[in-house]
mmCIF file of C-alpha atoms in Angstrom:
data_model
loop_
_atom_site.group_PDB
_atom_site.id
_atom_site.type_symbol
_atom_site.label_atom_id
_atom_site.label_comp_id
_atom_site.label_asym_id
_atom_site.label_seq_id
_atom_site.Cartn_x
_atom_site.Cartn_y
_atom_site.Cartn_z
ATOM 1 C CA MET A 1 -0.013 -0.062 0.040
ATOM 2 C CA THR A 2 1.048 3.618 -0.502
ATOM 3 C CA HIS A 3 0.030 7.075 0.350
ATOM 4 C CA THR A 4 0.334 10.325 -1.810
ATOM 5 C CA ILE A 5 2.377 13.385 -1.057
ATOM 6 C CA ALA A 6 2.960 16.716 -2.704
ATOM 7 C CA ALA A 7 6.091 17.068 -4.626
ATOM 8 C CA TYR A 8 7.805 18.874 -7.581
ATOM 9 C CA ALA A 9 8.693 16.723 -10.473
ATOM 10 C CA ALA A 10 10.115 16.872 -14.136
ATOM 11 C CA PRO A 11 7.387 15.102 -16.113
ATOM 12 C CA SER A 12 9.832 14.402 -18.934
ATOM 13 C CA PRO A 13 13.563 14.944 -19.827
ATOM 14 C CA LYS A 14 14.615 18.642 -19.973
ATOM 15 C CA ALA A 15 11.052 19.648 -18.976
ATOM 16 C CA PRO A 16 10.478 22.301 -16.263
ATOM 17 C CA LEU A 17 9.662 20.968 -12.842
ATOM 18 C CA GLU A 18 6.046 21.335 -11.764
ATOM 19 C CA PRO A 19 3.827 20.616 -8.811
ATOM 20 C CA THR A 20 2.453 17.099 -8.675
ATOM 21 C CA THR A 21 1.751 14.270 -6.274
ATOM 22 C CA VAL A 22 3.779 10.964 -5.981
ATOM 23 C CA PRO A 23 3.342 7.779 -4.033
ATOM 24 C CA ARG A 24 5.239 6.936 -0.899
ATOM 25 C CA ARG A 25 5.258 3.363 0.466
ATOM 26 C CA GLU A 26 3.561 2.682 3.687
ATOM 27 C CA LEU A 27 5.672 2.482 6.761
ATOM 28 C CA GLY A 28 7.367 -0.825 7.274
ATOM 29 C CA GLU A 29 8.560 -2.095 10.620
ATOM 30 C CA HIS A 30 12.009 -0.750 10.132
ATOM 31 C CA ASP A 31 11.081 2.515 8.319
ATOM 32 C CA ILE A 32 10.820 6.046 9.478
ATOM 33 C CA LEU A 33 8.522 8.712 7.974
ATOM 34 C CA ILE A 34 10.287 11.983 7.559
ATOM 35 C CA ASP A 35 8.559 15.437 7.339
ATOM 36 C CA ILE A 36 11.030 17.081 4.934
ATOM 37 C CA LYS A 37 11.841 20.642 5.962
ATOM 38 C CA PHE A 38 14.527 21.536 3.468
ATOM 39 C CA ALA A 39 16.030 20.101 0.321
ATOM 40 C CA GLY A 40 19.248 21.160 -1.381
ATOM 41 C CA ILE A 41 19.596 21.617 -5.146
ATOM 42 C CA CYS A 42 22.576 19.755 -6.435
ATOM 43 C CA HIS A 43 24.010 20.104 -9.873
ATOM 44 C CA SER A 44 23.508 16.408 -10.398
ATOM 45 C CA ASP A 45 19.777 16.948 -10.052
ATOM 46 C CA ILE A 46 19.998 19.117 -13.098
ATOM 47 C CA HIS A 47 22.124 16.464 -14.940
ATOM 48 C CA GLN A 48 19.493 13.808 -14.184
ATOM 49 C CA VAL A 49 16.484 15.898 -15.048
ATOM 50 C CA ASN A 50 18.091 16.621 -18.361
ATOM 51 C CA ALA A 51 18.940 12.845 -18.874
ATOM 52 C CA GLU A 52 22.595 13.738 -19.253
ATOM 53 C CA TRP A 53 23.739 10.683 -17.403
ATOM 54 C CA GLY A 54 21.748 8.144 -19.353
ATOM 55 C CA VAL A 55 18.119 7.492 -19.492
ATOM 56 C CA GLY A 56 16.008 8.659 -16.551
ATOM 57 C CA THR A 57 12.824 7.524 -15.027
ATOM 58 C CA PHE A 58 10.078 10.041 -15.353
ATOM 59 C CA PRO A 59 8.193 11.713 -13.732
ATOM 60 C CA MET A 60 11.405 12.460 -11.696
ATOM 61 C CA VAL A 61 11.325 14.051 -8.190
ATOM 62 C CA PRO A 62 14.969 15.040 -7.652
ATOM 63 C CA GLY A 63 16.683 15.928 -4.346
ATOM 64 C CA HIS A 64 19.202 13.911 -2.318
ATOM 65 C CA GLU A 65 20.029 16.588 0.165
ATOM 66 C CA ILE A 66 17.313 16.190 2.562
ATOM 67 C CA ALA A 67 16.919 17.397 6.182
ATOM 68 C CA GLY A 68 13.682 17.100 8.233
ATOM 69 C CA VAL A 69 12.103 15.690 11.365
ATOM 70 C CA VAL A 70 10.941 12.165 12.121
ATOM 71 C CA ALA A 71 7.009 12.134 11.979
ATOM 72 C CA GLU A 72 6.359 8.448 12.521
ATOM 73 C CA VAL A 73 8.437 5.269 13.263
ATOM 74 C CA GLY A 74 7.871 1.589 12.361
ATOM 75 C CA SER A 75 7.177 -0.954 15.056
ATOM 76 C CA SER A 76 10.760 -2.302 15.151
ATOM 77 C CA VAL A 77 12.643 0.960 14.873
ATOM 78 C CA THR A 78 15.209 1.595 17.559
ATOM 79 C CA ARG A 79 17.596 4.277 16.194
ATOM 80 C CA TYR A 80 15.074 7.118 15.973
ATOM 81 C CA ALA A 81 12.097 8.572 17.670
ATOM 82 C CA VAL A 82 9.334 11.099 16.647
ATOM 83 C CA GLY A 83 10.769 14.474 16.657
ATOM 84 C CA ASP A 84 14.372 13.528 15.924
ATOM 85 C CA ARG A 85 16.242 15.696 13.365
ATOM 86 C CA VAL A 86 17.426 13.539 10.527
ATOM 87 C CA GLY A 87 18.813 13.643 7.028
ATOM 88 C CA VAL A 88 18.795 11.520 3.870
ATOM 89 C CA GLY A 89 21.580 11.591 1.354
ATOM 90 C CA CYS A 90 22.103 10.181 -2.117
ATOM 91 C CA PHE A 91 20.947 6.616 -1.386
ATOM 92 C CA VAL A 92 18.244 4.850 0.577
ATOM 93 C CA ASP A 93 19.103 1.199 0.324
ATOM 94 C CA SER A 94 21.753 -1.445 -0.709
ATOM 95 C CA CYS A 95 22.214 -5.186 -0.496
ATOM 96 C CA ARG A 96 23.564 -4.941 2.990
ATOM 97 C CA GLU A 97 25.548 -8.175 2.523
ATOM 98 C CA CYS A 98 28.394 -7.579 0.235
ATOM 99 C CA ALA A 99 31.969 -6.800 1.454
ATOM 100 C CA ASN A 100 31.426 -3.060 0.734
ATOM 101 C CA CYS A 101 28.099 -2.862 2.603
ATOM 102 C CA ARG A 102 29.557 -4.659 5.581
ATOM 103 C CA ALA A 103 32.484 -2.111 5.618
ATOM 104 C CA GLY A 104 30.102 0.794 5.586
ATOM 105 C CA LEU A 105 30.723 1.563 1.976
ATOM 106 C CA GLU A 106 27.063 1.166 0.734
ATOM 107 C CA GLN A 107 27.713 3.558 -2.076
ATOM 108 C CA TYR A 108 30.000 0.952 -3.752
ATOM 109 C CA CYS A 109 27.383 -1.931 -3.153
ATOM 110 C CA THR A 110 28.161 -4.977 -5.471
ATOM 111 C CA GLY A 111 25.290 -7.082 -4.585
ATOM 112 C CA GLU A 112 21.529 -7.076 -5.409
ATOM 113 C CA PRO A 113 19.707 -4.754 -5.697
ATOM 114 C CA GLY A 114 22.876 -2.573 -5.673
ATOM 115 C CA THR A 115 22.928 0.910 -4.262
ATOM 116 C CA VAL A 116 19.354 2.215 -4.445
ATOM 117 C CA MET A 117 19.659 5.967 -5.176
ATOM 118 C CA THR A 118 17.289 8.302 -3.471
ATOM 119 C CA TYR A 119 15.710 9.208 -6.700
ATOM 120 C CA ASN A 120 15.746 8.037 -10.315
ATOM 121 C CA SER A 121 16.379 4.514 -9.053
ATOM 122 C CA PHE A 122 14.239 1.460 -8.143
ATOM 123 C CA GLY A 123 13.687 0.050 -4.656
ATOM 124 C CA ARG A 124 13.480 -3.495 -3.614
ATOM 125 C CA ASP A 125 9.704 -3.547 -4.291
ATOM 126 C CA GLY A 126 10.498 -2.615 -7.996
ATOM 127 C CA ASN A 127 8.906 0.770 -7.684
ATOM 128 C CA PRO A 128 10.675 3.991 -8.570
ATOM 129 C CA THR A 129 12.283 6.185 -5.889
ATOM 130 C CA TYR A 130 11.368 9.738 -5.475
ATOM 131 C CA GLY A 131 13.581 12.340 -3.886
ATOM 132 C CA GLY A 132 13.456 15.292 -1.554
ATOM 133 C CA TYR A 133 11.652 17.912 -3.487
ATOM 134 C CA ALA A 134 8.580 16.708 -1.737
ATOM 135 C CA LYS A 135 6.848 17.080 1.667
ATOM 136 C CA GLN A 136 7.776 13.586 3.064
ATOM 137 C CA ILE A 137 9.854 10.553 2.439
ATOM 138 C CA VAL A 138 9.905 7.052 3.889
ATOM 139 C CA VAL A 139 13.179 5.429 4.422
ATOM 140 C CA ASP A 140 14.730 2.429 6.458
ATOM 141 C CA GLN A 141 16.159 3.617 9.618
ATOM 142 C CA ASN A 142 19.567 2.256 8.664
ATOM 143 C CA TYR A 143 19.823 4.782 5.728
ATOM 144 C CA ALA A 144 18.892 7.907 7.595
ATOM 145 C CA LEU A 145 21.476 10.125 9.353
ATOM 146 C CA ARG A 146 21.154 12.008 12.626
ATOM 147 C CA ILE A 147 21.534 15.808 12.277
ATOM 148 C CA PRO A 148 23.277 17.227 15.336
ATOM 149 C CA ASP A 149 21.559 20.015 17.217
ATOM 150 C CA GLY A 150 24.357 22.288 16.422
ATOM 151 C CA ILE A 151 23.627 22.592 12.639
ATOM 152 C CA PRO A 152 20.431 24.328 11.441
ATOM 153 C CA LEU A 153 18.430 22.135 9.244
ATOM 154 C CA ASP A 154 18.562 24.481 6.245
ATOM 155 C CA THR A 155 22.365 24.723 6.242
ATOM 156 C CA ALA A 156 22.664 20.914 7.035
ATOM 157 C CA ALA A 157 20.731 19.755 3.970
ATOM 158 C CA PRO A 158 23.690 20.386 1.405
ATOM 159 C CA LEU A 159 26.011 18.414 3.799
ATOM 160 C CA LEU A 160 24.181 15.135 2.814
ATOM 161 C CA CYS A 161 25.782 15.405 -0.753
ATOM 162 C CA ALA A 162 28.151 18.344 -1.032
ATOM 163 C CA GLY A 163 29.619 17.875 2.420
ATOM 164 C CA ILE A 164 30.173 14.203 2.306
ATOM 165 C CA THR A 165 31.528 14.325 -1.236
ATOM 166 C CA VAL A 166 34.495 16.351 -0.186
ATOM 167 C CA TYR A 167 34.775 15.207 3.396
ATOM 168 C CA SER A 168 35.517 11.547 2.260
ATOM 169 C CA PRO A 169 38.520 12.297 0.024
ATOM 170 C CA LEU A 170 39.947 14.906 2.390
ATOM 171 C CA THR A 171 39.756 12.225 5.230
ATOM 172 C CA ARG A 172 41.036 9.317 3.153
ATOM 173 C CA TRP A 173 43.913 11.148 1.845
ATOM 174 C CA GLY A 174 45.026 12.774 4.961
ATOM 175 C CA ALA A 175 44.179 16.425 4.841
ATOM 176 C CA GLY A 176 45.479 17.924 8.086
ATOM 177 C CA PRO A 177 48.186 20.058 9.623
ATOM 178 C CA GLY A 178 51.371 20.038 7.467
ATOM 179 C CA LYS A 179 49.429 19.227 4.355
ATOM 180 C CA LYS A 180 49.062 21.538 1.294
ATOM 181 C CA VAL A 181 45.514 21.014 -0.135
ATOM 182 C CA ALA A 182 44.191 22.550 -3.409
ATOM 183 C CA VAL A 183 40.590 22.864 -4.193
ATOM 184 C CA VAL A 184 39.655 23.163 -7.887
ATOM 185 C CA GLY A 185 36.442 25.344 -8.089
ATOM 186 C CA LEU A 186 34.589 27.306 -5.589
ATOM 187 C CA GLY A 187 31.109 26.138 -5.992
ATOM 188 C CA GLY A 188 28.607 24.009 -4.198
ATOM 189 C CA LEU A 189 31.221 21.333 -3.471
ATOM 190 C CA GLY A 190 34.285 23.554 -3.434
ATOM 191 C CA HIS A 191 33.145 25.958 -0.817
ATOM 192 C CA MET A 192 32.458 22.846 1.477
ATOM 193 C CA ALA A 193 35.813 21.487 0.677
ATOM 194 C CA VAL A 194 37.529 24.831 1.750
ATOM 195 C CA LYS A 195 35.579 24.908 5.072
ATOM 196 C CA ILE A 196 36.262 21.367 5.909
ATOM 197 C CA ALA A 197 39.939 21.300 4.875
ATOM 198 C CA HIS A 198 40.559 24.361 6.817
ATOM 199 C CA ALA A 199 38.855 22.955 9.877
ATOM 200 C CA MET A 200 41.072 19.855 9.413
ATOM 201 C CA GLY A 201 44.074 22.121 9.887
ATOM 202 C CA ALA A 202 45.309 21.857 6.180
ATOM 203 C CA GLU A 203 46.895 24.758 4.228
ATOM 204 C CA VAL A 204 44.178 25.382 1.619
ATOM 205 C CA THR A 205 44.538 27.094 -1.783
ATOM 206 C CA VAL A 206 41.556 27.505 -4.094
ATOM 207 C CA LEU A 207 42.242 27.182 -7.814
ATOM 208 C CA SER A 208 39.483 28.957 -9.740
ATOM 209 C CA GLN A 209 39.087 30.306 -13.329
ATOM 210 C CA SER A 210 39.148 33.828 -12.044
ATOM 211 C CA LEU A 211 39.619 35.871 -8.970
ATOM 212 C CA ARG A 212 35.965 36.807 -8.797
ATOM 213 C CA LYS A 213 35.253 34.872 -5.660
ATOM 214 C CA LYS A 214 38.634 35.390 -3.984
ATOM 215 C CA ASP A 215 37.180 37.351 -0.950
ATOM 216 C CA ASP A 216 34.594 34.621 -0.374
ATOM 217 C CA GLY A 217 37.355 31.868 -0.603
ATOM 218 C CA LEU A 218 39.575 33.563 1.863
ATOM 219 C CA ARG A 219 36.531 34.308 4.170
ATOM 220 C CA LEU A 220 35.614 30.603 4.026
ATOM 221 C CA GLY A 221 39.152 29.545 5.221
ATOM 222 C CA ALA A 222 41.396 29.461 2.138
ATOM 223 C CA ASP A 223 45.041 30.529 2.779
ATOM 224 C CA ASP A 224 45.577 31.368 -0.932
ATOM 225 C CA TYR A 225 43.554 31.847 -4.091
ATOM 226 C CA ALA A 226 44.715 31.811 -7.663
ATOM 227 C CA ALA A 227 43.291 31.983 -11.088
ATOM 228 C CA THR A 228 43.729 29.075 -13.448
ATOM 229 C CA SER A 229 43.203 31.375 -16.298
ATOM 230 C CA ASP A 230 46.569 32.796 -15.548
ATOM 231 C CA PRO A 231 49.422 30.645 -16.880
ATOM 232 C CA ALA A 232 51.654 31.978 -14.065
ATOM 233 C CA THR A 233 49.479 30.039 -11.662
ATOM 234 C CA PHE A 234 50.736 26.708 -12.895
ATOM 235 C CA GLU A 235 54.421 27.923 -12.676
ATOM 236 C CA ARG A 236 53.976 29.269 -9.202
ATOM 237 C CA PHE A 237 52.383 26.133 -7.796
ATOM 238 C CA ALA A 238 54.415 23.499 -9.727
ATOM 239 C CA ASN A 239 55.276 20.443 -7.481
ATOM 240 C CA THR A 240 53.451 21.987 -4.499
ATOM 241 C CA PHE A 241 50.298 20.223 -3.386
ATOM 242 C CA ASP A 242 50.019 16.987 -1.345
ATOM 243 C CA LEU A 243 46.386 16.659 -2.371
ATOM 244 C CA ILE A 244 44.099 18.282 -5.038
ATOM 245 C CA VAL A 245 40.357 17.824 -4.853
ATOM 246 C CA ASN A 246 38.822 18.671 -8.241
ATOM 247 C CA THR A 247 35.144 19.530 -7.622
ATOM 248 C CA VAL A 248 34.394 20.851 -11.169
ATOM 249 C CA SER A 249 32.739 18.826 -14.042
ATOM 250 C CA ALA A 250 34.533 20.724 -16.702
ATOM 251 C CA GLU A 251 37.310 19.272 -19.021
ATOM 252 C CA LEU A 252 40.637 20.254 -17.700
ATOM 253 C CA ASP A 253 44.144 20.001 -18.950
ATOM 254 C CA MET A 254 45.025 17.109 -16.716
ATOM 255 C CA GLY A 255 48.752 17.202 -17.318
ATOM 256 C CA ALA A 256 48.864 20.862 -16.067
ATOM 257 C CA TYR A 257 46.835 20.038 -12.903
ATOM 258 C CA LEU A 258 48.872 16.853 -12.141
ATOM 259 C CA GLY A 259 52.002 18.909 -12.475
ATOM 260 C CA LEU A 260 50.837 20.847 -9.415
ATOM 261 C CA LEU A 261 51.273 17.815 -7.192
ATOM 262 C CA SER A 262 54.351 17.202 -5.077
ATOM 263 C CA THR A 263 56.080 13.905 -5.309
ATOM 264 C CA GLY A 264 53.717 11.183 -4.225
ATOM 265 C CA GLY A 265 50.718 13.558 -4.208
ATOM 266 C CA THR A 266 47.314 12.636 -5.239
ATOM 267 C CA MET A 267 44.550 14.453 -7.426
ATOM 268 C CA VAL A 268 41.009 13.134 -6.525
ATOM 269 C CA GLN A 269 38.088 13.602 -8.995
ATOM 270 C CA VAL A 270 34.725 14.266 -7.449
ATOM 271 C CA GLY A 271 33.363 16.225 -10.369
ATOM 272 C CA LEU A 272 32.353 14.104 -13.339
ATOM 273 C CA PRO A 273 32.726 15.560 -16.860
ATOM 274 C CA GLU A 274 30.373 14.457 -19.545
ATOM 275 C CA ARG A 275 33.281 13.222 -21.904
ATOM 276 C CA PRO A 276 36.236 10.831 -20.983
ATOM 277 C CA ALA A 277 39.322 12.841 -20.004
ATOM 278 C CA GLU A 278 42.765 12.561 -21.830
ATOM 279 C CA LEU A 279 45.342 11.403 -19.299
ATOM 280 C CA PRO A 280 48.989 12.176 -19.944
ATOM 281 C CA LEU A 281 50.618 9.252 -18.032
ATOM 282 C CA ALA A 282 54.092 10.913 -18.037
ATOM 283 C CA ALA A 283 52.632 13.371 -15.500
ATOM 284 C CA LEU A 284 51.858 10.600 -13.055
ATOM 285 C CA ILE A 285 55.122 8.547 -13.718
ATOM 286 C CA HIS A 286 57.585 11.300 -13.252
ATOM 287 C CA GLY A 287 56.280 12.519 -9.952
ATOM 288 C CA ARG A 288 54.997 9.243 -8.501
ATOM 289 C CA ARG A 289 51.749 10.900 -8.466
ATOM 290 C CA SER A 290 48.179 9.404 -8.283
ATOM 291 C CA LEU A 291 44.839 10.158 -9.837
ATOM 292 C CA ALA A 292 41.910 8.848 -7.910
ATOM 293 C CA GLY A 293 38.167 9.229 -7.754
ATOM 294 C CA SER A 294 35.810 9.290 -4.807
ATOM 295 C CA LEU A 295 31.951 8.831 -4.621
ATOM 296 C CA ILE A 296 30.029 10.462 -1.735
ATOM 297 C CA GLY A 297 30.420 8.310 1.399
ATOM 298 C CA GLY A 298 28.844 5.414 3.252
ATOM 299 C CA ILE A 299 26.432 5.823 6.119
ATOM 300 C CA PRO A 300 29.025 5.675 8.976
ATOM 301 C CA GLU A 301 31.350 8.143 7.244
ATOM 302 C CA THR A 302 28.508 10.474 6.487
ATOM 303 C CA GLN A 303 27.415 10.475 10.214
ATOM 304 C CA GLU A 304 31.071 11.180 11.104
ATOM 305 C CA MET A 305 31.011 14.134 8.658
ATOM 306 C CA LEU A 306 27.801 15.582 10.180
ATOM 307 C CA ASP A 307 29.367 15.299 13.753
ATOM 308 C CA PHE A 308 32.669 16.978 12.549
ATOM 309 C CA CYS A 309 30.778 19.740 11.014
ATOM 310 C CA ALA A 310 28.704 20.364 14.154
ATOM 311 C CA ALA A 311 31.852 20.233 16.240
ATOM 312 C CA HIS A 312 33.436 22.941 13.987
ATOM 313 C CA GLY A 313 30.500 25.050 13.364
ATOM 314 C CA ILE A 314 30.295 24.250 9.610
ATOM 315 C CA GLY A 315 27.223 24.449 7.483
ATOM 316 C CA ALA A 316 26.672 25.277 3.815
ATOM 317 C CA GLU A 317 26.479 28.917 2.462
ATOM 318 C CA ILE A 318 22.840 28.829 1.213
ATOM 319 C CA GLU A 319 20.068 30.761 -0.510
ATOM 320 C CA VAL A 320 16.691 29.573 0.679
ATOM 321 C CA ILE A 321 13.986 29.636 -2.034
ATOM 322 C CA PRO A 322 10.265 28.749 -2.293
ATOM 323 C CA ALA A 323 9.365 25.702 -4.489
ATOM 324 C CA GLU A 324 7.965 27.952 -7.241
ATOM 325 C CA ARG A 325 11.552 29.146 -7.935
ATOM 326 C CA ILE A 326 12.980 25.752 -8.527
ATOM 327 C CA ASN A 327 13.271 26.260 -12.380
ATOM 328 C CA GLU A 328 14.803 29.753 -11.899
ATOM 329 C CA ALA A 329 17.322 28.218 -9.464
ATOM 330 C CA TYR A 330 18.247 25.524 -12.085
ATOM 331 C CA SER A 331 19.030 28.323 -14.674
ATOM 332 C CA ARG A 332 21.069 30.214 -12.073
ATOM 333 C CA VAL A 333 22.990 27.174 -11.184
ATOM 334 C CA LEU A 334 23.968 26.722 -14.851
ATOM 335 C CA ALA A 335 24.981 30.337 -14.975
ATOM 336 C CA SER A 336 27.174 29.886 -11.757
ATOM 337 C CA ASP A 337 24.840 32.408 -10.140
ATOM 338 C CA VAL A 338 24.646 30.947 -6.558
ATOM 339 C CA ARG A 339 26.721 31.358 -3.587
ATOM 340 C CA TYR A 340 26.766 28.590 -2.843
ATOM 341 C CA ARG A 341 23.711 26.236 -2.551
ATOM 342 C CA PHE A 342 20.140 26.616 -3.258
ATOM 343 C CA VAL A 343 17.861 25.108 -0.639
ATOM 344 C CA ILE A 344 14.244 24.614 -1.054
ATOM 345 C CA ASP A 345 11.883 25.400 1.843
ATOM 346 C CA THR A 346 9.554 22.494 1.407
ATOM 347 C CA ALA A 347 6.804 24.112 3.405
ATOM 348 C CA THR A 348 6.176 25.883 0.157
ATOM 349 C CA ILE A 349 5.435 22.758 -1.803
#
């Protein structure tokens, strides 16, 4: 059985989002019903609405940066109670049995049904999943996160994707005191990377196309800020960084950026360009450098990230909008006209 809730959905690829209703499953014994309060707008929402990452399932309700309050719990729920502040990120289920799931790396699930994404995916019941541009969501308690009291729900919402996407590589590759970290791009992901790397104690440099956001970057915690449109930047920072986190989806001169790594340094891709990148292997070989990728984080690491952000007073820089402005927000994201995350007030749906 299902119940119906109000939402905003794209009825077909590239179509404007519009008010609608979608079904939510009835509460199972291990499920929680969440009243969604805020939902972040991620650039990947736009990619999927436009079917740029393959064929999508429509109507599509995007949204995987979800913050809200528990409204009801199933009979066997032990982790949450009515009134708890909770979040939902990019996935809502996985096989729970493969080596990755057992290790808390559910985003890399190799079993059946695989990682069930929060939207544009199919659940165990075979029905499509619908995301956070909606009034409510039902999710298994094991795939929800506790949002600490120290973070407002509106600034917490983008942490469920943007925050964990950069926290995971910063943690895995050891950002901290004595480490030089470069963040490529100062957008939704990049501004969180600057905040988190700074809080970890690293020396942080922002590499952006221009100096337009330099004041913001320094305010958010960067120690330096340089324009990649200036060839002198690549001379100045040659062989410098222990870690580069590339948050942009644009096609880059990989050889030039790899040349900024110190010996043994690592460049981690979290932005995903539409076309395959050309990789000059000499840039890796001559500096014993590494090129890696990273995809969000598992449930344990995402909870760790939320607790870290609460302890350091970190939230996203946001612009809260009513649901009627979602399509306008999409256009502004594509024009890089947001500092630095749109968040939907779902009370307006």
